[in-house]
Structures are given as C-alpha cells and as structure tokens.
C-alpha cells in the first residue's frame, strides 16, 4: 500500500512516499530557513507563499524519486495541526486535490503524533509503551504512548519551547536562524559550568519553563558583554539539557516506563544525547533516538501516522478536513 505524505505545518515543505507503513521510497524536504533567517523566526505569510511555490514541484519530484505514478497512490496523509494556519492550508489543499484526483482517502494527521512515528519507522520492532519527549523549535512535551494511536500528555513547557529558547538567545549572539545547531557546535569548546544559569521548575513536577532561563541569559549578556561565547553556549545548553533530562527521567520513573523516545530538532543536540541516556540508564531506562532525518520535520512520519490511522485504527478519511492550528496531542487518535 503506497501512502503519500505531505507536511507544511511550519517552515519545511515536505513530501514522502511510504510503502506498507514502513518502507520509505522517497522523503524530500525543502527547508525555508534561508527565507526566514532575516526575521530571526518564521514569518507566517512568507511561509505560506513559499509552500505554495514549492509544493507542486516537490510532489512530482517525490513520485519520480519513489519510481511510482499517481495511479499507485492508495492513501494521502497530511498534517492538519498544530501549526501555522496558512502553511497548513496550503498542504491540505494540495493533499485534497491529489486525493480527489486519484480517488483515494485523505487522512489528517496530528503533527506531534507524526513526530513519534519516527520511532516506528526507525525501530519497528520496539513497540510501545514508552515515554515520548518531543522537543523542537515549536514544541516541548512529555507524552505517554501506551500503544500506537493513544497519547496522554503528562508534562511540557508552560512558555517557550526548548528550541525556541535556544534560537532566541542564539539570535542575540548573532548565530543565525535556527541557532540550535551552531550553539551546539560552539558549546564543544566551552565550559558548561562557567555560568550558573537557573534550572527553572527542576525540583518537582513534569512541567517546564524556559522563558526565565532565556531572560537570565539576556541579562547576563547585557551585564557581561565580554563573556566567552563558547562558555555561554555551553552553560546555557547545559541548563536546558539538565531540565529536559531530569523531567523525562522523572516522568518515565513515575509512570513505570522503561523507554524514552526523543524526537524533534533538539534531539540532535550532542549534550542531550550524552546526558539523557546516562541518567536514564542509571535507572534502568533505555533511550531511543531516531536518526536526525526522521527527528526533524519531514513527511515520512506523516505518511506513517496516516497509514496507521487508516489501516489499524479504521479511520476512513474525510475530504472536509479543516486546519486546527492548536490541535492537541492529548487524547488524539
Ligand atoms: O523539529 P524541528 O526541525 O522543527 C520544528 O521546530 O518543528 O526543530 C528545529 C529546532 C530549532 O529550534 C533548532 O535550533 C533546534 O531544533 N536544533 C537544535 C539542534 N539542531 C536543531 N538544538 C540544539 N542542538 C542541535 N544540534
Ligand atoms: Zn515538528
């Protein structure tokens, strides 16, 4: 069964072709980061227009890369939320067009659920239950996945996403957008104990807050403009990673889960990849990191989620799908 996946919820235009829910025949991603770099963040209207410009060609390219024709598509999966309403609409309109033209079902996908499917694609033999840590530029949440198709959000940020907190301080340092990868590199030459940044809300609970930490970095730079950039990056990242690792391990222990699956752009962070497995393994908890290409926004995870929703959950699909910019993962199926 060939599933076409389309993802346009933020600043990546992505199209994928997936066979039988697990074999990726094509997974093409066009990133708009160059377009948004000058704003230091995603400009929604520019994003919509760029998706519109890029998506038709990318659909053709994906089919060619997969070596299939339009007639072989059996199902179309598309992200309908959460995300930016304009960009979502562009992807959904194209997806509906393909579904009508090919006379196949259109299945809407929750972008956050799709992120978790990176694990199903990379480790199909390791089934839930597990704790998902979704950590990207737009989202930071902890979710219990008892089985595929069932999601219970147990914690998350109350303000900025972890990636957003990195990007905003990185912008101040002139590291470009998104700043996370560059900050990661610079941190290698820095001392993570150089600056005693706070660890907001680390003492208890499963919720997080990164806005105060970001403000602490802003004040530090204002008061000590000569601070070594690598030291600042290393110390700031250490605080973010410390909070993420502490909360994820706490959630897994509290809920008696023996596996944590980390997805989203920040999952690429070198320090998070060191600290989290270390702390989790001490407690008998394993950590899975899908490959980076599946962790960041892409459409193979959308196709995988749509395939599961259609074939396993029995969702029939619907053409009158509406975008839902604030779609929650809690209880979504
Ligand atoms: O999942 P993603 O590609 O897009 C969404 O936000 O949905 O995540 C992008 C985020 C950005 O905030 C970026 O700075 C961060 O992931 N990021 C990193 C690294 N690579 C990407 N943060 C820290 N270290 C990295 N190596
Ligand atoms: Zn995402």
PDB file of C-alpha atoms and ligand atoms in Angstrom, residues 111 115 136 297, ligand 2:
ATOM      1  CA  UNK A 111       1.969  16.820  13.619  1.00  0.00           C
ATOM      2  CA  UNK A 115       6.887  13.109  15.271  1.00  0.00           C
ATOM      3  CA  UNK A 136      11.626  21.115  18.798  1.00  0.00           C
ATOM      4  CA  UNK A 297      10.062  17.878  10.322  1.00  0.00           C
TER       5      UNK A 297
HETATM    6 ZN1  LIG B   2       7.858  19.487  14.189  1.00  0.00          ZN
END
